[in-house]
JSON list of C-alpha atoms in Angstrom, two decimals:
[
{"chain": "A", "resi": 1043, "resn": "MET", "atom": "CA", "xyz": [131.98, 31.17, -12.73]},
{"chain": "A", "resi": 1044, "resn": "PRO", "atom": "CA", "xyz": [134.61, 29.63, -10.85]},
{"chain": "A", "resi": 1045, "resn": "HIS", "atom": "CA", "xyz": [136.69, 27.56, -12.19]},
{"chain": "A", "resi": 1046, "resn": "ILE", "atom": "CA", "xyz": [135.86, 24.08, -13.41]},
{"chain": "A", "resi": 1047, "resn": "ASN", "atom": "CA", "xyz": [139.30, 22.45, -13.39]},
{"chain": "A", "resi": 1048, "resn": "THR", "atom": "CA", "xyz": [141.00, 22.55, -9.98]},
{"chain": "A", "resi": 1049, "resn": "GLY", "atom": "CA", "xyz": [143.54, 19.88, -10.01]},
{"chain": "A", "resi": 1050, "resn": "PRO", "atom": "CA", "xyz": [147.26, 20.76, -10.36]},
{"chain": "A", "resi": 1051, "resn": "GLY", "atom": "CA", "xyz": [148.30, 21.74, -13.63]},
{"chain": "A", "resi": 1052, "resn": "GLU", "atom": "CA", "xyz": [144.54, 21.64, -15.16]},
{"chain": "A", "resi": 1053, "resn": "HIS", "atom": "CA", "xyz": [143.16, 24.04, -17.73]},
{"chain": "A", "resi": 1054, "resn": "ASP", "atom": "CA", "xyz": [140.14, 26.13, -18.10]},
{"chain": "A", "resi": 1055, "resn": "LEU", "atom": "CA", "xyz": [138.80, 28.01, -21.42]},
{"chain": "A", "resi": 1056, "resn": "THR", "atom": "CA", "xyz": [138.34, 31.69, -21.05]},
{"chain": "A", "resi": 1057, "resn": "ALA", "atom": "CA", "xyz": [137.09, 34.32, -23.29]},
{"chain": "A", "resi": 1058, "resn": "SER", "atom": "CA", "xyz": [138.65, 37.43, -23.20]},
{"chain": "A", "resi": 1059, "resn": "ALA", "atom": "CA", "xyz": [137.97, 41.28, -24.92]},
{"chain": "A", "resi": 1060, "resn": "PHE", "atom": "CA", "xyz": [140.43, 43.57, -25.67]},
{"chain": "A", "resi": 1061, "resn": "ILE", "atom": "CA", "xyz": [138.55, 46.67, -26.26]},
{"chain": "A", "resi": 1062, "resn": "ILE", "atom": "CA", "xyz": [139.95, 49.61, -28.22]},
{"chain": "A", "resi": 1063, "resn": "ARG", "atom": "CA", "xyz": [138.02, 53.31, -27.50]},
{"chain": "A", "resi": 1064, "resn": "THR", "atom": "CA", "xyz": [138.75, 55.67, -30.72]},
{"chain": "A", "resi": 1065, "resn": "ASP", "atom": "CA", "xyz": [136.36, 57.87, -29.16]},
{"chain": "A", "resi": 1066, "resn": "THR", "atom": "CA", "xyz": [139.66, 59.24, -27.79]},
{"chain": "A", "resi": 1067, "resn": "PRO", "atom": "CA", "xyz": [142.50, 61.73, -29.17]},
{"chain": "A", "resi": 1068, "resn": "GLU", "atom": "CA", "xyz": [144.31, 58.25, -30.33]},
{"chain": "A", "resi": 1069, "resn": "PRO", "atom": "CA", "xyz": [142.89, 55.09, -30.13]},
{"chain": "A", "resi": 1070, "resn": "THR", "atom": "CA", "xyz": [142.80, 53.73, -26.31]},
{"chain": "A", "resi": 1071, "resn": "ALA", "atom": "CA", "xyz": [143.23, 50.22, -24.75]},
{"chain": "A", "resi": 1072, "resn": "MET", "atom": "CA", "xyz": [140.15, 50.34, -22.41]},
{"chain": "A", "resi": 1073, "resn": "VAL", "atom": "CA", "xyz": [141.53, 47.92, -19.06]},
{"chain": "A", "resi": 1074, "resn": "HIS", "atom": "CA", "xyz": [140.21, 47.38, -15.89]},
{"chain": "A", "resi": 1075, "resn": "GLN", "atom": "CA", "xyz": [141.75, 46.72, -12.43]},
{"chain": "A", "resi": 1076, "resn": "HIS", "atom": "CA", "xyz": [141.33, 43.44, -11.67]},
{"chain": "A", "resi": 1077, "resn": "LYS", "atom": "CA", "xyz": [139.77, 42.20, -8.31]},
{"chain": "A", "resi": 1078, "resn": "LEU", "atom": "CA", "xyz": [142.24, 39.24, -7.55]},
{"chain": "A", "resi": 1079, "resn": "LEU", "atom": "CA", "xyz": [144.84, 40.19, -8.96]},
{"chain": "A", "resi": 1080, "resn": "PRO", "atom": "CA", "xyz": [147.46, 43.13, -8.81]},
{"chain": "A", "resi": 1081, "resn": "LEU", "atom": "CA", "xyz": [147.09, 43.98, -12.58]},
{"chain": "A", "resi": 1082, "resn": "LYS", "atom": "CA", "xyz": [145.71, 46.11, -15.21]},
{"chain": "A", "resi": 1083, "resn": "LEU", "atom": "CA", "xyz": [143.80, 43.49, -17.62]},
{"chain": "A", "resi": 1084, "resn": "GLN", "atom": "CA", "xyz": [141.38, 43.21, -20.61]},
{"chain": "A", "resi": 1085, "resn": "PHE", "atom": "CA", "xyz": [137.95, 42.04, -19.42]},
{"chain": "A", "resi": 1086, "resn": "GLY", "atom": "CA", "xyz": [136.67, 38.27, -19.71]},
{"chain": "A", "resi": 1087, "resn": "GLY", "atom": "CA", "xyz": [136.05, 35.02, -17.98]},
{"chain": "A", "resi": 1088, "resn": "HIS", "atom": "CA", "xyz": [135.23, 31.33, -17.87]},
{"chain": "A", "resi": 1089, "resn": "VAL", "atom": "CA", "xyz": [133.06, 29.46, -20.88]},
{"chain": "A", "resi": 1090, "resn": "GLU", "atom": "CA", "xyz": [130.72, 27.76, -18.93]},
{"chain": "A", "resi": 1091, "resn": "LYS", "atom": "CA", "xyz": [130.34, 24.15, -19.51]},
{"chain": "A", "resi": 1092, "resn": "THR", "atom": "CA", "xyz": [126.69, 24.81, -21.94]},
{"chain": "A", "resi": 1093, "resn": "GLU", "atom": "CA", "xyz": [128.28, 27.67, -24.23]},
{"chain": "A", "resi": 1094, "resn": "SER", "atom": "CA", "xyz": [130.82, 28.56, -26.90]},
{"chain": "A", "resi": 1095, "resn": "PRO", "atom": "CA", "xyz": [133.66, 31.33, -26.33]},
{"chain": "A", "resi": 1096, "resn": "TRP", "atom": "CA", "xyz": [131.70, 33.80, -28.41]},
{"chain": "A", "resi": 1097, "resn": "GLN", "atom": "CA", "xyz": [128.19, 33.16, -25.78]},
{"chain": "A", "resi": 1098, "resn": "ALA", "atom": "CA", "xyz": [130.43, 33.58, -22.40]},
{"chain": "A", "resi": 1099, "resn": "ILE", "atom": "CA", "xyz": [132.36, 36.79, -24.56]},
{"chain": "A", "resi": 1100, "resn": "GLY", "atom": "CA", "xyz": [128.66, 38.17, -25.15]},
{"chain": "A", "resi": 1101, "resn": "HIS", "atom": "CA", "xyz": [127.73, 38.13, -21.34]},
{"chain": "A", "resi": 1102, "resn": "GLU", "atom": "CA", "xyz": [130.98, 38.61, -19.69]},
{"chain": "A", "resi": 1103, "resn": "LEU", "atom": "CA", "xyz": [131.02, 42.11, -21.60]},
{"chain": "A", "resi": 1104, "resn": "SER", "atom": "CA", "xyz": [127.70, 43.06, -20.22]},
{"chain": "A", "resi": 1105, "resn": "GLU", "atom": "CA", "xyz": [128.67, 41.90, -17.07]},
{"chain": "A", "resi": 1106, "resn": "GLU", "atom": "CA", "xyz": [132.48, 43.38, -16.49]},
{"chain": "A", "resi": 1107, "resn": "THR", "atom": "CA", "xyz": [131.96, 46.78, -18.68]},
{"chain": "A", "resi": 1108, "resn": "GLY", "atom": "CA", "xyz": [128.43, 47.62, -19.73]},
{"chain": "A", "resi": 1109, "resn": "TYR", "atom": "CA", "xyz": [128.82, 47.10, -23.18]},
{"chain": "A", "resi": 1110, "resn": "THR", "atom": "CA", "xyz": [126.38, 45.14, -25.61]},
{"chain": "A", "resi": 1111, "resn": "LEU", "atom": "CA", "xyz": [127.41, 43.80, -28.84]},
{"chain": "A", "resi": 1112, "resn": "GLU", "atom": "CA", "xyz": [125.39, 45.83, -30.61]},
{"chain": "A", "resi": 1113, "resn": "GLU", "atom": "CA", "xyz": [127.66, 48.81, -29.10]},
{"chain": "A", "resi": 1114, "resn": "LEU", "atom": "CA", "xyz": [131.13, 47.68, -30.39]},
{"chain": "A", "resi": 1115, "resn": "MET", "atom": "CA", "xyz": [132.63, 46.24, -33.91]},
{"chain": "A", "resi": 1116, "resn": "ILE", "atom": "CA", "xyz": [134.86, 43.22, -33.69]},
{"chain": "A", "resi": 1117, "resn": "LEU", "atom": "CA", "xyz": [137.65, 43.08, -35.60]},
{"chain": "A", "resi": 1118, "resn": "GLN", "atom": "CA", "xyz": [137.91, 40.05, -38.13]},
{"chain": "A", "resi": 1119, "resn": "PRO", "atom": "CA", "xyz": [140.54, 39.56, -40.81]},
{"chain": "A", "resi": 1120, "resn": "HIS", "atom": "CA", "xyz": [139.13, 39.95, -44.39]},
{"chain": "A", "resi": 1121, "resn": "ASP", "atom": "CA", "xyz": [140.06, 36.56, -45.31]},
{"chain": "A", "resi": 1122, "resn": "ARG", "atom": "CA", "xyz": [138.51, 34.13, -43.79]},
{"chain": "A", "resi": 1123, "resn": "ILE", "atom": "CA", "xyz": [135.75, 31.70, -43.84]},
{"chain": "A", "resi": 1124, "resn": "ARG", "atom": "CA", "xyz": [132.54, 33.12, -43.16]},
{"chain": "A", "resi": 1125, "resn": "SER", "atom": "CA", "xyz": [129.91, 30.44, -42.89]},
{"chain": "A", "resi": 1126, "resn": "THR", "atom": "CA", "xyz": [129.49, 26.94, -43.77]},
{"chain": "A", "resi": 1127, "resn": "ALA", "atom": "CA", "xyz": [126.33, 24.81, -44.27]},
{"chain": "A", "resi": 1128, "resn": "THR", "atom": "CA", "xyz": [126.81, 22.06, -41.73]},
{"chain": "A", "resi": 1129, "resn": "THR", "atom": "CA", "xyz": [128.52, 24.47, -38.59]},
{"chain": "A", "resi": 1130, "resn": "THR", "atom": "CA", "xyz": [128.62, 27.61, -37.25]},
{"chain": "A", "resi": 1131, "resn": "ILE", "atom": "CA", "xyz": [131.73, 29.65, -37.20]},
{"chain": "A", "resi": 1132, "resn": "LEU", "atom": "CA", "xyz": [132.62, 31.77, -34.67]},
{"chain": "A", "resi": 1133, "resn": "PRO", "atom": "CA", "xyz": [134.22, 34.95, -34.78]},
{"chain": "A", "resi": 1134, "resn": "TYR", "atom": "CA", "xyz": [137.77, 34.63, -35.52]},
{"chain": "A", "resi": 1135, "resn": "PRO", "atom": "CA", "xyz": [140.07, 35.63, -32.75]},
{"chain": "A", "resi": 1136, "resn": "VAL", "atom": "CA", "xyz": [142.95, 37.96, -32.72]},
{"chain": "A", "resi": 1137, "resn": "MET", "atom": "CA", "xyz": [145.01, 35.19, -30.54]},
{"chain": "A", "resi": 1138, "resn": "MET", "atom": "CA", "xyz": [144.65, 32.44, -28.83]},
{"chain": "A", "resi": 1139, "resn": "GLN", "atom": "CA", "xyz": [146.99, 31.76, -25.69]},
{"chain": "A", "resi": 1140, "resn": "THR", "atom": "CA", "xyz": [147.57, 29.76, -22.67]},
{"chain": "A", "resi": 1141, "resn": "HIS", "atom": "CA", "xyz": [148.42, 31.45, -19.61]},
{"chain": "A", "resi": 1142, "resn": "GLN", "atom": "CA", "xyz": [149.01, 30.46, -15.54]},
{"chain": "A", "resi": 1143, "resn": "PHE", "atom": "CA", "xyz": [146.12, 32.23, -13.64]},
{"chain": "A", "resi": 1144, "resn": "GLY", "atom": "CA", "xyz": [147.97, 33.91, -10.51]},
{"chain": "A", "resi": 1145, "resn": "TYR", "atom": "CA", "xyz": [151.08, 32.23, -8.84]},
{"chain": "A", "resi": 1146, "resn": "ILE", "atom": "CA", "xyz": [149.45, 28.66, -8.58]},
{"chain": "A", "resi": 1147, "resn": "ASP", "atom": "CA", "xyz": [149.78, 25.45, -10.59]},
{"chain": "A", "resi": 1148, "resn": "HIS", "atom": "CA", "xyz": [146.54, 26.39, -12.67]},
{"chain": "A", "resi": 1149, "resn": "TYR", "atom": "CA", "xyz": [145.93, 27.64, -16.46]},
{"chain": "A", "resi": 1150, "resn": "HIS", "atom": "CA", "xyz": [143.67, 29.32, -18.64]},
{"chain": "A", "resi": 1151, "resn": "ASN", "atom": "CA", "xyz": [143.21, 28.51, -22.45]},
{"chain": "A", "resi": 1152, "resn": "ASP", "atom": "CA", "xyz": [142.12, 32.07, -23.64]},
{"chain": "A", "resi": 1153, "resn": "VAL", "atom": "CA", "xyz": [140.06, 33.04, -26.63]},
{"chain": "A", "resi": 1154, "resn": "ASP", "atom": "CA", "xyz": [140.77, 36.57, -27.07]},
{"chain": "A", "resi": 1155, "resn": "TYR", "atom": "CA", "xyz": [138.56, 38.88, -29.08]},
{"chain": "A", "resi": 1156, "resn": "ALA", "atom": "CA", "xyz": [139.41, 42.26, -30.49]},
{"chain": "A", "resi": 1157, "resn": "PHE", "atom": "CA", "xyz": [137.11, 44.89, -30.21]},
{"chain": "A", "resi": 1158, "resn": "VAL", "atom": "CA", "xyz": [136.52, 48.85, -31.03]},
{"chain": "A", "resi": 1159, "resn": "ALA", "atom": "CA", "xyz": [134.21, 50.85, -29.48]},
{"chain": "A", "resi": 1160, "resn": "THR", "atom": "CA", "xyz": [133.20, 54.64, -30.74]},
{"chain": "A", "resi": 1161, "resn": "ALA", "atom": "CA", "xyz": [131.58, 55.65, -27.13]},
{"chain": "A", "resi": 1162, "resn": "PRO", "atom": "CA", "xyz": [131.85, 55.10, -23.79]},
{"chain": "A", "resi": 1163, "resn": "PRO", "atom": "CA", "xyz": [129.15, 51.77, -22.95]},
{"chain": "A", "resi": 1164, "resn": "THR", "atom": "CA", "xyz": [125.68, 52.86, -22.39]},
{"chain": "A", "resi": 1165, "resn": "GLN", "atom": "CA", "xyz": [125.17, 50.66, -19.56]},
{"chain": "A", "resi": 1166, "resn": "THR", "atom": "CA", "xyz": [127.15, 50.11, -15.82]},
{"chain": "A", "resi": 1167, "resn": "PRO", "atom": "CA", "xyz": [129.07, 46.73, -14.86]},
{"chain": "A", "resi": 1168, "resn": "GLY", "atom": "CA", "xyz": [126.78, 44.24, -13.23]},
{"chain": "A", "resi": 1169, "resn": "ASP", "atom": "CA", "xyz": [127.13, 43.97, -9.20]},
{"chain": "A", "resi": 1170, "resn": "GLY", "atom": "CA", "xyz": [130.70, 43.29, -7.49]},
{"chain": "A", "resi": 1171, "resn": "GLU", "atom": "CA", "xyz": [132.21, 43.72, -10.68]},
{"chain": "A", "resi": 1172, "resn": "SER", "atom": "CA", "xyz": [135.39, 45.85, -10.86]},
{"chain": "A", "resi": 1173, "resn": "THR", "atom": "CA", "xyz": [134.31, 49.58, -12.25]},
{"chain": "A", "resi": 1174, "resn": "ASP", "atom": "CA", "xyz": [138.35, 51.02, -12.02]},
{"chain": "A", "resi": 1175, "resn": "PHE", "atom": "CA", "xyz": [138.64, 51.25, -15.87]},
{"chain": "A", "resi": 1176, "resn": "VAL", "atom": "CA", "xyz": [141.69, 52.77, -17.31]},
{"chain": "A", "resi": 1177, "resn": "LEU", "atom": "CA", "xyz": [142.22, 53.82, -20.91]},
{"chain": "A", "resi": 1178, "resn": "LEU", "atom": "CA", "xyz": [145.76, 53.40, -22.17]},
{"chain": "A", "resi": 1179, "resn": "THR", "atom": "CA", "xyz": [147.41, 54.92, -25.31]},
{"chain": "A", "resi": 1180, "resn": "ALA", "atom": "CA", "xyz": [149.73, 52.57, -26.65]},
{"chain": "A", "resi": 1181, "resn": "THR", "atom": "CA", "xyz": [153.08, 54.40, -25.58]},
{"chain": "A", "resi": 1182, "resn": "GLU", "atom": "CA", "xyz": [151.73, 53.94, -22.26]},
{"chain": "A", "resi": 1183, "resn": "ILE", "atom": "CA", "xyz": [151.09, 49.92, -22.73]},
{"chain": "A", "resi": 1184, "resn": "GLU", "atom": "CA", "xyz": [154.80, 49.82, -23.80]},
{"chain": "A", "resi": 1185, "resn": "GLY", "atom": "CA", "xyz": [156.21, 51.92, -20.66]},
{"chain": "A", "resi": 1186, "resn": "LEU", "atom": "CA", "xyz": [154.22, 49.18, -18.39]},
{"chain": "A", "resi": 1187, "resn": "ASP", "atom": "CA", "xyz": [155.81, 46.19, -16.95]},
{"chain": "A", "resi": 1188, "resn": "ASP", "atom": "CA", "xyz": [154.79, 42.82, -15.82]},
{"chain": "A", "resi": 1189, "resn": "THR", "atom": "CA", "xyz": [153.88, 43.88, -12.13]},
{"chain": "A", "resi": 1190, "resn": "GLN", "atom": "CA", "xyz": [150.99, 46.09, -13.85]},
{"chain": "A", "resi": 1191, "resn": "MET", "atom": "CA", "xyz": [150.53, 44.29, -16.66]},
{"chain": "A", "resi": 1192, "resn": "PRO", "atom": "CA", "xyz": [151.07, 40.89, -17.86]},
{"chain": "A", "resi": 1193, "resn": "GLU", "atom": "CA", "xyz": [153.53, 40.55, -21.28]},
{"chain": "A", "resi": 1194, "resn": "ASN", "atom": "CA", "xyz": [150.80, 38.77, -23.37]},
{"chain": "A", "resi": 1195, "resn": "VAL", "atom": "CA", "xyz": [148.16, 41.41, -22.49]},
{"chain": "A", "resi": 1196, "resn": "ARG", "atom": "CA", "xyz": [150.38, 44.18, -23.89]},
{"chain": "A", "resi": 1197, "resn": "LEU", "atom": "CA", "xyz": [151.60, 42.40, -26.81]},
{"chain": "A", "resi": 1198, "resn": "ALA", "atom": "CA", "xyz": [147.54, 42.01, -28.01]},
{"chain": "A", "resi": 1199, "resn": "PHE", "atom": "CA", "xyz": [146.83, 45.33, -26.97]},
{"chain": "A", "resi": 1200, "resn": "LEU", "atom": "CA", "xyz": [150.05, 46.48, -29.10]},
{"chain": "A", "resi": 1201, "resn": "PHE", "atom": "CA", "xyz": [149.11, 44.12, -32.29]},
{"chain": "A", "resi": 1202, "resn": "ILE", "atom": "CA", "xyz": [145.87, 45.08, -32.17]},
{"chain": "A", "resi": 1203, "resn": "MET", "atom": "CA", "xyz": [146.16, 49.27, -31.71]},
{"chain": "A", "resi": 1204, "resn": "GLU", "atom": "CA", "xyz": [149.03, 49.11, -34.37]},
{"chain": "A", "resi": 1205, "resn": "VAL", "atom": "CA", "xyz": [148.10, 46.13, -36.92]},
{"chain": "A", "resi": 1206, "resn": "CYS", "atom": "CA", "xyz": [144.21, 44.90, -36.45]},
{"chain": "A", "resi": 1207, "resn": "LEU", "atom": "CA", "xyz": [142.88, 48.28, -36.12]},
{"chain": "A", "resi": 1208, "resn": "GLU", "atom": "CA", "xyz": [143.98, 49.65, -39.71]},
{"chain": "A", "resi": 1209, "resn": "LYS", "atom": "CA", "xyz": [144.04, 46.46, -41.64]},
{"chain": "A", "resi": 1210, "resn": "TRP", "atom": "CA", "xyz": [140.98, 44.15, -40.51]},
{"chain": "A", "resi": 1211, "resn": "GLU", "atom": "CA", "xyz": [137.45, 44.65, -41.12]},
{"chain": "A", "resi": 1212, "resn": "HIS", "atom": "CA", "xyz": [135.38, 45.99, -38.45]},
{"chain": "A", "resi": 1213, "resn": "VAL", "atom": "CA", "xyz": [132.35, 44.16, -38.39]},
{"chain": "A", "resi": 1214, "resn": "PRO", "atom": "CA", "xyz": [129.24, 44.73, -36.02]},
{"chain": "A", "resi": 1215, "resn": "ALA", "atom": "CA", "xyz": [129.50, 42.16, -33.26]},
{"chain": "A", "resi": 1216, "resn": "ASP", "atom": "CA", "xyz": [126.23, 41.27, -33.03]},
{"chain": "A", "resi": 1217, "resn": "THR", "atom": "CA", "xyz": [125.97, 40.38, -36.80]},
{"chain": "A", "resi": 1218, "resn": "LEU", "atom": "CA", "xyz": [128.09, 37.37, -35.99]},
{"chain": "A", "resi": 1219, "resn": "ALA", "atom": "CA", "xyz": [127.75, 33.75, -34.52]}
]
């Protein structure tokens, strides 16, 4: 989906999937070479006007990675509100952040979810999507600079790999919201 808000200083709502693969000798972050920006990034995209961030990440995962929610676990804090009688509780993001998009006066308010995959995706990404996937260890991420992967992406992946992977609950992603 294209940017909804295109004026100077305007913000779009986006959702991102930080995927950790555990079918490798040590946990690895699954990233892709972005089609428009010369960066290694997490997967994700814009939240459309008719969907929640969780709905957006469901279709973005399929389109950009070939994963379905049934193939993934989502990392969730053990202590959390799990349900209410009157509202839908969305999965807890690992981080929510605002960042400038590229080098223009435009911003993304990003809802970041942490996922675990124990195998490669069973499907292929959608037509026109980047298929230049890379698996990176925490040590390899630490060796990258801002010209290769933005700081906020590096810090999120490292937090997930070093803290959340061990301390947070692994919940089947297709059982939430």
